[in-house]
């Protein structure tokens, strides 16, 4: 009997528990819906408030600080007038708003927090990712007689103590304090000082340099930047000014979330550097020819001018510099493996024009403020458009004409892809850079602009890129579907033999050379196209998703192999159109039936209105011509 009542009661409890579980589930669903709704209402209100704020006239000269701001611009910085967006950004932050300022490299971002810092009470905290950058900034502020200090991992005890005292000393004239993000993340003592500085109303502003580093979607995410999210909650009334040369809309939105910025004003100066001439060259297949070209550039076209040659690795950098020196070029190499003293020697030697060019890895970059850099040559492509834009942007800071040349070769893409493929957007970013290089006709500025979500008319290029300046050249559209078929047969063959193929091997087999077992039995299917063209077609198929990279680790390196990409499954008998320079199909034209036509290239002066050329089916493979 007792046994029965226990069982009954247990059943009843179970039934009730089930009802409760269902209720909890429903309530949780409701809770999550309400939270989502609340978030979207908040975002909407934020968006509307931002819109309203953005519609205000931030360029106005009617703010209470305007007179002082202009006077300090002249007296302290010896600058006569503001560049576009500088005044808006300063007015907004002085009014207490959060600001994101997107301005090209060398555009004058630093002034946008340095000048307000001078006319505000207290100290502006500047967060900067690199110690070298910090040192450069301090050196130029010192020249201007502006009180600034830095704190980083290598600061001495005395330095730390002096800075800590100045932070809370109302008599101190310290105006700018530079710190690394890890200093904020790791030093509790420093955070306590900041809180004191805030309590006594000496915390004027936070400037976050290279703010795109906050975003995982950016090209240069840095984990320490994540910690900066606490600034808003700890110092709710201190305006945050985020500065970057490169940020897409996605990155800008992400940055605002990461930093908890409210009603943030985003000011974006045009990416366009009208004085920079953009050019892409095919990199010669041998190092010897490449050196010859570079020597020719240094000794003729850029004779007596100053520049930078970027390479990918320390080894390339030293080798290239040494080979150029053997040809009597005045160059020095610069990379992260150099001792700090040697780095400084190279930097100053170049600054004083003792060296015509620095052959450098990307370690040579942030903080370079040489005004008369007349050329930046990329001996190998950059790993993203953002990097390219920043690196090439070191040319022509004096607003006089300068040249930005990239050498493109498919093998460089694969060297870089093995370095970046583990990053969240590494491959996507790299492929965007490659697409810039292999485009045979679009205005280079237009490609850069669309990458940074800016509307652009290529007619505004003023013939300041290789495509817009060569008005007479034409482009053609060719169908490369048959090439893909051949390549997929080689890849299938490789798979049957359980071997992996690199791009190099794939092209070898396609050209009926290299490993015999990979070549197609029907040699007529192989191609007689020169290597350069095979590489271009392969690059196009890769960037369009018909081929994909497959990475494998060895104990010494990472290797990129090729496989068929997702898009290859859906072609059927459709065309795969690729644009090429018309001159490059002339030979093929002679060798094959004239099923295709070349189309006039969209040149600088008429591209905005030109009709879209008709697409013609045109096979450039000459393999069956004999
Ligand atoms: N309004 C101005 N008029 C004349 N020169 C200016 C003006 N604003 C800034 N400058 C100068 C100061 C520097 O020498 C140079 C570049 O400024 P800087 O603030 O270092 O650029 P930036 O911070 O945008 O570049 P980077 O992205 O390389 O850090 O321009």
mmCIF file of N, CA, C and O in Angstrom, residues 412-501:
data_model
loop_
_atom_site.group_PDB
_atom_site.id
_atom_site.type_symbol
_atom_site.label_atom_id
_atom_site.label_comp_id
_atom_site.label_asym_id
_atom_site.label_seq_id
_atom_site.Cartn_x
_atom_site.Cartn_y
_atom_site.Cartn_z
ATOM 1 N N UNK A 412 53.690 33.950 -55.569
ATOM 2 C CA UNK A 412 53.694 34.759 -54.340
ATOM 3 C C UNK A 412 52.376 34.600 -53.581
ATOM 4 O O UNK A 412 52.343 34.628 -52.355
ATOM 5 N N UNK A 413 51.294 34.438 -54.347
ATOM 6 C CA UNK A 413 49.987 34.249 -53.709
ATOM 7 C C UNK A 413 50.023 32.994 -52.830
ATOM 8 O O UNK A 413 49.558 33.011 -51.685
ATOM 9 N N UNK A 414 50.626 31.916 -53.358
ATOM 10 C CA UNK A 414 50.647 30.673 -52.585
ATOM 11 C C UNK A 414 51.607 30.745 -51.402
ATOM 12 O O UNK A 414 51.377 30.116 -50.380
ATOM 13 N N UNK A 415 52.668 31.515 -51.551
ATOM 14 C CA UNK A 415 53.573 31.676 -50.395
ATOM 15 C C UNK A 415 52.828 32.385 -49.265
ATOM 16 O O UNK A 415 52.918 32.018 -48.106
ATOM 17 N N UNK A 416 52.060 33.409 -49.643
ATOM 18 C CA UNK A 416 51.353 34.176 -48.617
ATOM 19 C C UNK A 416 50.160 33.415 -48.061
ATOM 20 O O UNK A 416 49.856 33.512 -46.877
ATOM 21 N N UNK A 417 49.481 32.649 -48.930
ATOM 22 C CA UNK A 417 48.272 31.974 -48.444
ATOM 23 C C UNK A 417 48.615 31.000 -47.319
ATOM 24 O O UNK A 417 47.855 30.833 -46.380
ATOM 25 N N UNK A 418 49.802 30.373 -47.398
ATOM 26 C CA UNK A 418 50.172 29.445 -46.322
ATOM 27 C C UNK A 418 50.443 30.197 -45.018
ATOM 28 O O UNK A 418 50.432 29.621 -43.950
ATOM 29 N N UNK A 419 50.694 31.489 -45.125
ATOM 30 C CA UNK A 419 50.937 32.275 -43.904
ATOM 31 C C UNK A 419 49.636 32.791 -43.307
ATOM 32 O O UNK A 419 49.539 33.010 -42.115
ATOM 33 N N UNK A 420 48.627 33.031 -44.144
ATOM 34 C CA UNK A 420 47.439 33.731 -43.623
ATOM 35 C C UNK A 420 46.199 32.852 -43.488
ATOM 36 O O UNK A 420 45.197 33.297 -42.927
ATOM 37 N N UNK A 421 46.266 31.587 -43.978
ATOM 38 C CA UNK A 421 45.012 30.843 -44.073
ATOM 39 C C UNK A 421 44.381 30.525 -42.726
ATOM 40 O O UNK A 421 43.195 30.270 -42.619
ATOM 41 N N UNK A 422 45.181 30.578 -41.641
ATOM 42 C CA UNK A 422 44.600 30.291 -40.333
ATOM 43 C C UNK A 422 43.869 31.501 -39.746
ATOM 44 O O UNK A 422 43.105 31.375 -38.803
ATOM 45 N N UNK A 423 44.123 32.682 -40.318
ATOM 46 C CA UNK A 423 43.411 33.872 -39.817
ATOM 47 C C UNK A 423 41.983 33.835 -40.327
ATOM 48 O O UNK A 423 41.725 33.342 -41.430
ATOM 49 N N UNK A 424 41.077 34.398 -39.518
ATOM 50 C CA UNK A 424 39.655 34.295 -39.845
ATOM 51 C C UNK A 424 39.318 34.754 -41.275
ATOM 52 O O UNK A 424 38.609 34.075 -41.990
ATOM 53 N N UNK A 425 39.852 35.899 -41.666
ATOM 54 C CA UNK A 425 39.528 36.386 -43.007
ATOM 55 C C UNK A 425 40.789 36.454 -43.870
ATOM 56 O O UNK A 425 40.832 37.181 -44.848
ATOM 57 N N UNK A 426 41.795 35.680 -43.470
ATOM 58 C CA UNK A 426 43.097 35.753 -44.135
ATOM 59 C C UNK A 426 43.034 35.514 -45.633
ATOM 60 O O UNK A 426 43.536 36.323 -46.419
ATOM 61 N N UNK A 427 42.395 34.399 -46.032
ATOM 62 C CA UNK A 427 42.372 34.079 -47.463
ATOM 63 C C UNK A 427 41.530 35.075 -48.235
ATOM 64 O O UNK A 427 41.882 35.496 -49.325
ATOM 65 N N UNK A 428 40.386 35.441 -47.652
ATOM 66 C CA UNK A 428 39.497 36.391 -48.335
ATOM 67 C C UNK A 428 40.258 37.697 -48.623
ATOM 68 O O UNK A 428 40.208 38.250 -49.708
ATOM 69 N N UNK A 429 40.985 38.158 -47.595
ATOM 70 C CA UNK A 429 41.742 39.404 -47.748
ATOM 71 C C UNK A 429 42.837 39.283 -48.807
ATOM 72 O O UNK A 429 43.046 40.182 -49.610
ATOM 73 N N UNK A 430 43.509 38.143 -48.789
ATOM 74 C CA UNK A 430 44.601 37.935 -49.742
ATOM 75 C C UNK A 430 44.061 37.865 -51.175
ATOM 76 O O UNK A 430 44.639 38.434 -52.104
ATOM 77 N N UNK A 431 42.925 37.179 -51.337
ATOM 78 C CA UNK A 431 42.358 37.049 -52.687
ATOM 79 C C UNK A 431 41.894 38.410 -53.219
ATOM 80 O O UNK A 431 41.943 38.679 -54.410
ATOM 81 N N UNK A 432 41.448 39.285 -52.317
ATOM 82 C CA UNK A 432 41.037 40.634 -52.765
ATOM 83 C C UNK A 432 42.250 41.376 -53.320
ATOM 84 O O UNK A 432 42.165 42.087 -54.320
ATOM 85 N N UNK A 433 43.384 41.173 -52.683
ATOM 86 C CA UNK A 433 44.625 41.808 -53.155
ATOM 87 C C UNK A 433 45.001 41.251 -54.524
ATOM 88 O O UNK A 433 45.374 41.988 -55.439
ATOM 89 N N UNK A 434 44.875 39.921 -54.658
ATOM 90 C CA UNK A 434 45.217 39.292 -55.943
ATOM 91 C C UNK A 434 44.265 39.779 -57.032
ATOM 92 O O UNK A 434 44.687 40.040 -58.164
ATOM 93 N N UNK A 435 42.996 39.953 -56.672
ATOM 94 C CA UNK A 435 42.015 40.406 -57.670
ATOM 95 C C UNK A 435 42.377 41.806 -58.176
ATOM 96 O O UNK A 435 42.206 42.123 -59.345
ATOM 97 N N UNK A 436 42.891 42.638 -57.280
ATOM 98 C CA UNK A 436 43.347 43.980 -57.670
ATOM 99 C C UNK A 436 44.438 43.853 -58.736
ATOM 100 O O UNK A 436 44.453 44.589 -59.716
ATOM 101 N N UNK A 437 45.320 42.888 -58.532
ATOM 102 C CA UNK A 437 46.462 42.751 -59.449
ATOM 103 C C UNK A 437 46.061 42.163 -60.799
ATOM 104 O O UNK A 437 46.583 42.579 -61.821
ATOM 105 N N UNK A 438 45.155 41.189 -60.799
ATOM 106 C CA UNK A 438 44.911 40.500 -62.080
ATOM 107 C C UNK A 438 43.811 41.175 -62.891
ATOM 108 O O UNK A 438 43.583 40.787 -64.026
ATOM 109 N N UNK A 439 43.151 42.176 -62.341
ATOM 110 C CA UNK A 439 42.127 42.855 -63.129
ATOM 111 C C UNK A 439 42.777 43.550 -64.328
ATOM 112 O O UNK A 439 43.679 44.358 -64.143
ATOM 113 N N UNK A 440 42.328 43.222 -65.546
ATOM 114 C CA UNK A 440 43.047 43.768 -66.697
ATOM 115 C C UNK A 440 42.574 45.146 -67.142
ATOM 116 O O UNK A 440 43.153 45.720 -68.052
ATOM 117 N N UNK A 441 41.483 45.658 -66.561
ATOM 118 C CA UNK A 441 40.994 46.913 -67.137
ATOM 119 C C UNK A 441 40.453 47.941 -66.144
ATOM 120 O O UNK A 441 40.500 49.132 -66.420
ATOM 121 N N UNK A 442 39.949 47.501 -64.998
ATOM 122 C CA UNK A 442 39.311 48.498 -64.119
ATOM 123 C C UNK A 442 40.337 49.475 -63.567
ATOM 124 O O UNK A 442 41.475 49.112 -63.289
ATOM 125 N N UNK A 443 39.864 50.692 -63.360
ATOM 126 C CA UNK A 443 40.699 51.715 -62.738
ATOM 127 C C UNK A 443 41.154 51.182 -61.368
ATOM 128 O O UNK A 443 40.347 50.686 -60.586
ATOM 129 N N UNK A 444 42.436 51.258 -61.108
ATOM 130 C CA UNK A 444 42.953 50.718 -59.833
ATOM 131 C C UNK A 444 42.315 51.442 -58.642
ATOM 132 O O UNK A 444 42.042 50.851 -57.606
ATOM 133 N N UNK A 445 42.095 52.745 -58.800
ATOM 134 C CA UNK A 445 41.454 53.511 -57.713
ATOM 135 C C UNK A 445 40.046 53.009 -57.459
ATOM 136 O O UNK A 445 39.589 52.945 -56.333
ATOM 137 N N UNK A 446 39.355 52.666 -58.566
ATOM 138 C CA UNK A 446 37.974 52.193 -58.433
ATOM 139 C C UNK A 446 37.957 50.885 -57.620
ATOM 140 O O UNK A 446 37.087 50.673 -56.785
ATOM 141 N N UNK A 447 38.952 50.036 -57.859
ATOM 142 C CA UNK A 447 39.009 48.760 -57.128
ATOM 143 C C UNK A 447 39.267 49.038 -55.640
ATOM 144 O O UNK A 447 38.614 48.471 -54.768
ATOM 145 N N UNK A 448 40.191 49.944 -55.379
ATOM 146 C CA UNK A 448 40.487 50.279 -53.972
ATOM 147 C C UNK A 448 39.229 50.866 -53.329
ATOM 148 O O UNK A 448 38.830 50.485 -52.226
ATOM 149 N N UNK A 449 38.583 51.794 -54.058
ATOM 150 C CA UNK A 449 37.390 52.463 -53.511
ATOM 151 C C UNK A 449 36.305 51.451 -53.197
ATOM 152 O O UNK A 449 35.725 51.483 -52.099
ATOM 153 N N UNK A 450 36.032 50.538 -54.124
ATOM 154 C CA UNK A 450 34.919 49.627 -53.844
ATOM 155 C C UNK A 450 35.304 48.713 -52.686
ATOM 156 O O UNK A 450 34.451 48.319 -51.902
ATOM 157 N N UNK A 451 36.580 48.423 -52.533
ATOM 158 C CA UNK A 451 36.982 47.601 -51.384
ATOM 159 C C UNK A 451 36.657 48.310 -50.067
ATOM 160 O O UNK A 451 36.287 47.681 -49.087
ATOM 161 N N UNK A 452 36.817 49.631 -50.062
ATOM 162 C CA UNK A 452 36.559 50.380 -48.829
ATOM 163 C C UNK A 452 35.166 51.010 -48.819
ATOM 164 O O UNK A 452 34.935 52.016 -48.143
ATOM 165 N N UNK A 453 34.236 50.416 -49.601
ATOM 166 C CA UNK A 453 32.836 50.843 -49.624
ATOM 167 C C UNK A 453 32.673 52.307 -49.990
ATOM 168 O O UNK A 453 31.768 52.979 -49.488
ATOM 169 N N UNK A 454 33.550 52.821 -50.826
ATOM 170 C CA UNK A 454 33.386 54.217 -51.229
ATOM 171 C C UNK A 454 32.944 54.259 -52.685
ATOM 172 O O UNK A 454 33.439 53.504 -53.511
ATOM 173 N N UNK A 455 31.979 55.146 -52.967
ATOM 174 C CA UNK A 455 31.542 55.306 -54.361
ATOM 175 C C UNK A 455 32.634 56.035 -55.127
ATOM 176 O O UNK A 455 33.250 56.950 -54.630
ATOM 177 N N UNK A 456 32.810 55.646 -56.359
ATOM 178 C CA UNK A 456 33.939 56.213 -57.072
ATOM 179 C C UNK A 456 33.670 56.244 -58.566
ATOM 180 O O UNK A 456 33.162 55.284 -59.140
ATOM 181 N N UNK A 457 34.003 57.338 -59.201
ATOM 182 C CA UNK A 457 33.911 57.438 -60.651
ATOM 183 C C UNK A 457 35.331 57.339 -61.177
ATOM 184 O O UNK A 457 36.178 58.147 -60.800
ATOM 185 N N UNK A 458 35.581 56.363 -62.040
ATOM 186 C CA UNK A 458 36.977 56.202 -62.461
ATOM 187 C C UNK A 458 37.462 57.408 -63.258
ATOM 188 O O UNK A 458 38.654 57.631 -63.409
ATOM 189 N N UNK A 459 36.480 58.225 -63.746
ATOM 190 C CA UNK A 459 36.913 59.418 -64.481
ATOM 191 C C UNK A 459 37.664 60.382 -63.559
ATOM 192 O O UNK A 459 38.385 61.254 -64.022
ATOM 193 N N UNK A 460 37.499 60.211 -62.221
ATOM 194 C CA UNK A 460 38.217 61.091 -61.295
ATOM 195 C C UNK A 460 39.650 60.634 -61.061
ATOM 196 O O UNK A 460 40.351 61.215 -60.248
ATOM 197 N N UNK A 461 40.060 59.598 -61.749
ATOM 198 C CA UNK A 461 41.416 59.075 -61.536
ATOM 199 C C UNK A 461 42.471 60.018 -62.118
ATOM 200 O O UNK A 461 43.592 60.066 -61.637
ATOM 201 N N UNK A 462 42.056 60.771 -63.142
ATOM 202 C CA UNK A 462 43.009 61.684 -63.791
ATOM 203 C C UNK A 462 44.199 60.959 -64.393
ATOM 204 O O UNK A 462 45.329 61.456 -64.317
ATOM 205 N N UNK A 463 43.923 59.793 -64.904
ATOM 206 C CA UNK A 463 44.982 58.984 -65.536
ATOM 207 C C UNK A 463 46.136 58.716 -64.590
ATOM 208 O O UNK A 463 47.299 58.669 -64.997
ATOM 209 N N UNK A 464 45.793 58.546 -63.322
ATOM 210 C CA UNK A 464 46.841 58.303 -62.334
ATOM 211 C C UNK A 464 46.896 56.827 -61.933
ATOM 212 O O UNK A 464 47.198 56.488 -60.784
ATOM 213 N N UNK A 465 46.545 55.939 -62.901
ATOM 214 C CA UNK A 465 46.823 54.517 -62.703
ATOM 215 C C UNK A 465 47.161 53.931 -64.065
ATOM 216 O O UNK A 465 46.857 54.542 -65.101
ATOM 217 N N UNK A 466 47.808 52.776 -64.066
ATOM 218 C CA UNK A 466 48.256 52.205 -65.338
ATOM 219 C C UNK A 466 47.090 51.971 -66.293
ATOM 220 O O UNK A 466 47.223 52.182 -67.501
ATOM 221 N N UNK A 467 45.932 51.560 -65.787
ATOM 222 C CA UNK A 467 44.818 51.291 -66.686
ATOM 223 C C UNK A 467 44.230 52.560 -67.279
ATOM 224 O O UNK A 467 43.937 52.629 -68.459
ATOM 225 N N UNK A 468 44.034 53.562 -66.451
ATOM 226 C CA UNK A 468 43.420 54.789 -66.954
ATOM 227 C C UNK A 468 44.373 55.574 -67.842
ATOM 228 O O UNK A 468 43.944 56.324 -68.710
ATOM 229 N N UNK A 469 45.670 55.396 -67.628
ATOM 230 C CA UNK A 469 46.591 56.200 -68.438
ATOM 231 C C UNK A 469 46.860 55.563 -69.798
ATOM 232 O O UNK A 469 47.300 56.229 -70.714
ATOM 233 N N UNK A 470 46.576 54.248 -69.932
ATOM 234 C CA UNK A 470 46.806 53.650 -71.255
ATOM 235 C C UNK A 470 45.477 53.579 -71.992
ATOM 236 O O UNK A 470 44.872 52.528 -72.111
ATOM 237 N N UNK A 471 45.038 54.736 -72.461
ATOM 238 C CA UNK A 471 43.704 54.864 -73.064
ATOM 239 C C UNK A 471 43.497 53.971 -74.279
ATOM 240 O O UNK A 471 42.413 53.522 -74.555
ATOM 241 N N UNK A 472 44.573 53.764 -75.029
ATOM 242 C CA UNK A 472 44.406 53.074 -76.295
ATOM 243 C C UNK A 472 44.230 51.567 -76.153
ATOM 244 O O UNK A 472 43.741 50.911 -77.037
ATOM 245 N N UNK A 473 44.658 51.024 -75.007
ATOM 246 C CA UNK A 473 44.606 49.568 -74.922
ATOM 247 C C UNK A 473 43.180 49.071 -74.769
ATOM 248 O O UNK A 473 42.273 49.793 -74.377
ATOM 249 N N UNK A 474 42.982 47.824 -75.136
ATOM 250 C CA UNK A 474 41.643 47.250 -75.124
ATOM 251 C C UNK A 474 41.651 45.982 -74.286
ATOM 252 O O UNK A 474 42.693 45.406 -74.031
ATOM 253 N N UNK A 475 40.467 45.583 -73.870
ATOM 254 C CA UNK A 475 40.398 44.315 -73.148
ATOM 255 C C UNK A 475 39.489 43.355 -73.906
ATOM 256 O O UNK A 475 38.686 43.780 -74.740
ATOM 257 N N UNK A 476 39.653 42.096 -73.642
ATOM 258 C CA UNK A 476 38.815 41.096 -74.309
ATOM 259 C C UNK A 476 38.237 40.180 -73.256
ATOM 260 O O UNK A 476 38.758 40.099 -72.138
ATOM 261 N N UNK A 477 37.148 39.523 -73.619
ATOM 262 C CA UNK A 477 36.566 38.562 -72.686
ATOM 263 C C UNK A 477 36.711 37.182 -73.296
ATOM 264 O O UNK A 477 36.342 36.974 -74.449
ATOM 265 N N UNK A 478 37.283 36.274 -72.541
ATOM 266 C CA UNK A 478 37.497 34.939 -73.086
ATOM 267 C C UNK A 478 36.783 33.903 -72.222
ATOM 268 O O UNK A 478 36.538 34.143 -71.040
ATOM 269 N N UNK A 479 36.459 32.791 -72.830
ATOM 270 C CA UNK A 479 35.798 31.713 -72.097
ATOM 271 C C UNK A 479 36.858 30.690 -71.686
ATOM 272 O O UNK A 479 37.563 30.134 -72.541
ATOM 273 N N UNK A 480 36.965 30.446 -70.388
ATOM 274 C CA UNK A 480 38.025 29.530 -69.938
ATOM 275 C C UNK A 480 37.448 28.222 -69.388
ATOM 276 O O UNK A 480 38.128 27.477 -68.691
ATOM 277 N N UNK A 481 36.168 27.955 -69.719
ATOM 278 C CA UNK A 481 35.520 26.742 -69.195
ATOM 279 C C UNK A 481 36.285 25.486 -69.621
ATOM 280 O O UNK A 481 36.452 24.549 -68.832
ATOM 281 N N UNK A 482 36.755 25.475 -70.896
ATOM 282 C CA UNK A 482 37.450 24.266 -71.364
ATOM 283 C C UNK A 482 38.753 24.037 -70.593
ATOM 284 O O UNK A 482 39.166 22.910 -70.378
ATOM 285 N N UNK A 483 39.379 25.129 -70.215
ATOM 286 C CA UNK A 483 40.608 24.975 -69.436
ATOM 287 C C UNK A 483 40.297 24.325 -68.095
ATOM 288 O O UNK A 483 41.048 23.481 -67.622
ATOM 289 N N UNK A 484 39.175 24.743 -67.507
ATOM 290 C CA UNK A 484 38.816 24.149 -66.221
ATOM 291 C C UNK A 484 38.591 22.646 -66.389
ATOM 292 O O UNK A 484 38.973 21.842 -65.535
ATOM 293 N N UNK A 485 37.938 22.271 -67.497
ATOM 294 C CA UNK A 485 37.687 20.847 -67.734
ATOM 295 C C UNK A 485 39.018 20.087 -67.771
ATOM 296 O O UNK A 485 39.172 19.050 -67.118
ATOM 297 N N UNK A 486 39.973 20.639 -68.508
ATOM 298 C CA UNK A 486 41.275 19.964 -68.602
ATOM 299 C C UNK A 486 41.929 19.877 -67.223
ATOM 300 O O UNK A 486 42.417 18.822 -66.810
ATOM 301 N N UNK A 487 41.889 20.999 -66.498
ATOM 302 C CA UNK A 487 42.527 21.014 -65.179
ATOM 303 C C UNK A 487 41.853 20.019 -64.233
ATOM 304 O O UNK A 487 42.517 19.331 -63.460
ATOM 305 N N UNK A 488 40.510 19.915 -64.354
ATOM 306 C CA UNK A 488 39.839 18.986 -63.437
ATOM 307 C C UNK A 488 40.188 17.537 -63.789
ATOM 308 O O UNK A 488 40.276 16.692 -62.901
ATOM 309 N N UNK A 489 40.452 17.281 -65.084
ATOM 310 C CA UNK A 489 40.863 15.917 -65.447
ATOM 311 C C UNK A 489 42.232 15.594 -64.833
ATOM 312 O O UNK A 489 42.458 14.485 -64.353
ATOM 313 N N UNK A 490 43.099 16.584 -64.830
ATOM 314 C CA UNK A 490 44.424 16.345 -64.220
ATOM 315 C C UNK A 490 44.262 16.111 -62.711
ATOM 316 O O UNK A 490 44.861 15.205 -62.136
ATOM 317 N N UNK A 491 43.386 16.922 -62.097
ATOM 318 C CA UNK A 491 43.190 16.781 -60.644
ATOM 319 C C UNK A 491 42.584 15.417 -60.305
ATOM 320 O O UNK A 491 42.947 14.787 -59.313
ATOM 321 N N UNK A 492 41.661 14.955 -61.162
ATOM 322 C CA UNK A 492 41.061 13.622 -60.939
ATOM 323 C C UNK A 492 42.126 12.537 -61.034
ATOM 324 O O UNK A 492 42.175 11.595 -60.244
ATOM 325 N N UNK A 493 42.968 12.700 -62.046
ATOM 326 C CA UNK A 493 44.056 11.747 -62.251
ATOM 327 C C UNK A 493 44.963 11.695 -61.015
ATOM 328 O O UNK A 493 45.345 10.621 -60.552
ATOM 329 N N UNK A 494 45.251 12.857 -60.487
ATOM 330 C CA UNK A 494 46.107 12.935 -59.294
ATOM 331 C C UNK A 494 45.422 12.241 -58.116
ATOM 332 O O UNK A 494 46.060 11.504 -57.360
ATOM 333 N N UNK A 495 44.130 12.471 -58.010
ATOM 334 C CA UNK A 495 43.388 11.878 -56.894
ATOM 335 C C UNK A 495 43.414 10.349 -56.989
ATOM 336 O O UNK A 495 43.615 9.659 -55.988
ATOM 337 N N UNK A 496 43.234 9.847 -58.222
ATOM 338 C CA UNK A 496 43.273 8.384 -58.413
ATOM 339 C C UNK A 496 44.626 7.817 -57.956
ATOM 340 O O UNK A 496 44.699 6.745 -57.393
ATOM 341 N N UNK A 497 45.663 8.620 -58.187
ATOM 342 C CA UNK A 497 47.007 8.141 -57.804
ATOM 343 C C UNK A 497 47.358 8.522 -56.365
ATOM 344 O O UNK A 497 48.477 8.308 -55.910
ATOM 345 N N UNK A 498 46.378 9.133 -55.701
ATOM 346 C CA UNK A 498 46.548 9.582 -54.311
ATOM 347 C C UNK A 498 47.766 10.494 -54.142
ATOM 348 O O UNK A 498 48.556 10.347 -53.223
ATOM 349 N N UNK A 499 47.922 11.380 -55.112
ATOM 350 C CA UNK A 499 48.967 12.401 -54.929
ATOM 351 C C UNK A 499 48.307 13.772 -54.894
ATOM 352 O O UNK A 499 47.242 13.979 -55.477
ATOM 353 N N UNK A 500 48.957 14.686 -54.184
ATOM 354 C CA UNK A 500 48.437 16.055 -54.129
ATOM 355 C C UNK A 500 49.223 16.904 -55.111
ATOM 356 O O UNK A 500 50.415 16.665 -55.326
ATOM 357 N N UNK A 501 48.521 17.917 -55.688
ATOM 358 C CA UNK A 501 49.214 18.761 -56.662
ATOM 359 C C UNK A 501 49.252 20.225 -56.228
ATOM 360 O O UNK A 501 48.226 20.793 -55.849
#
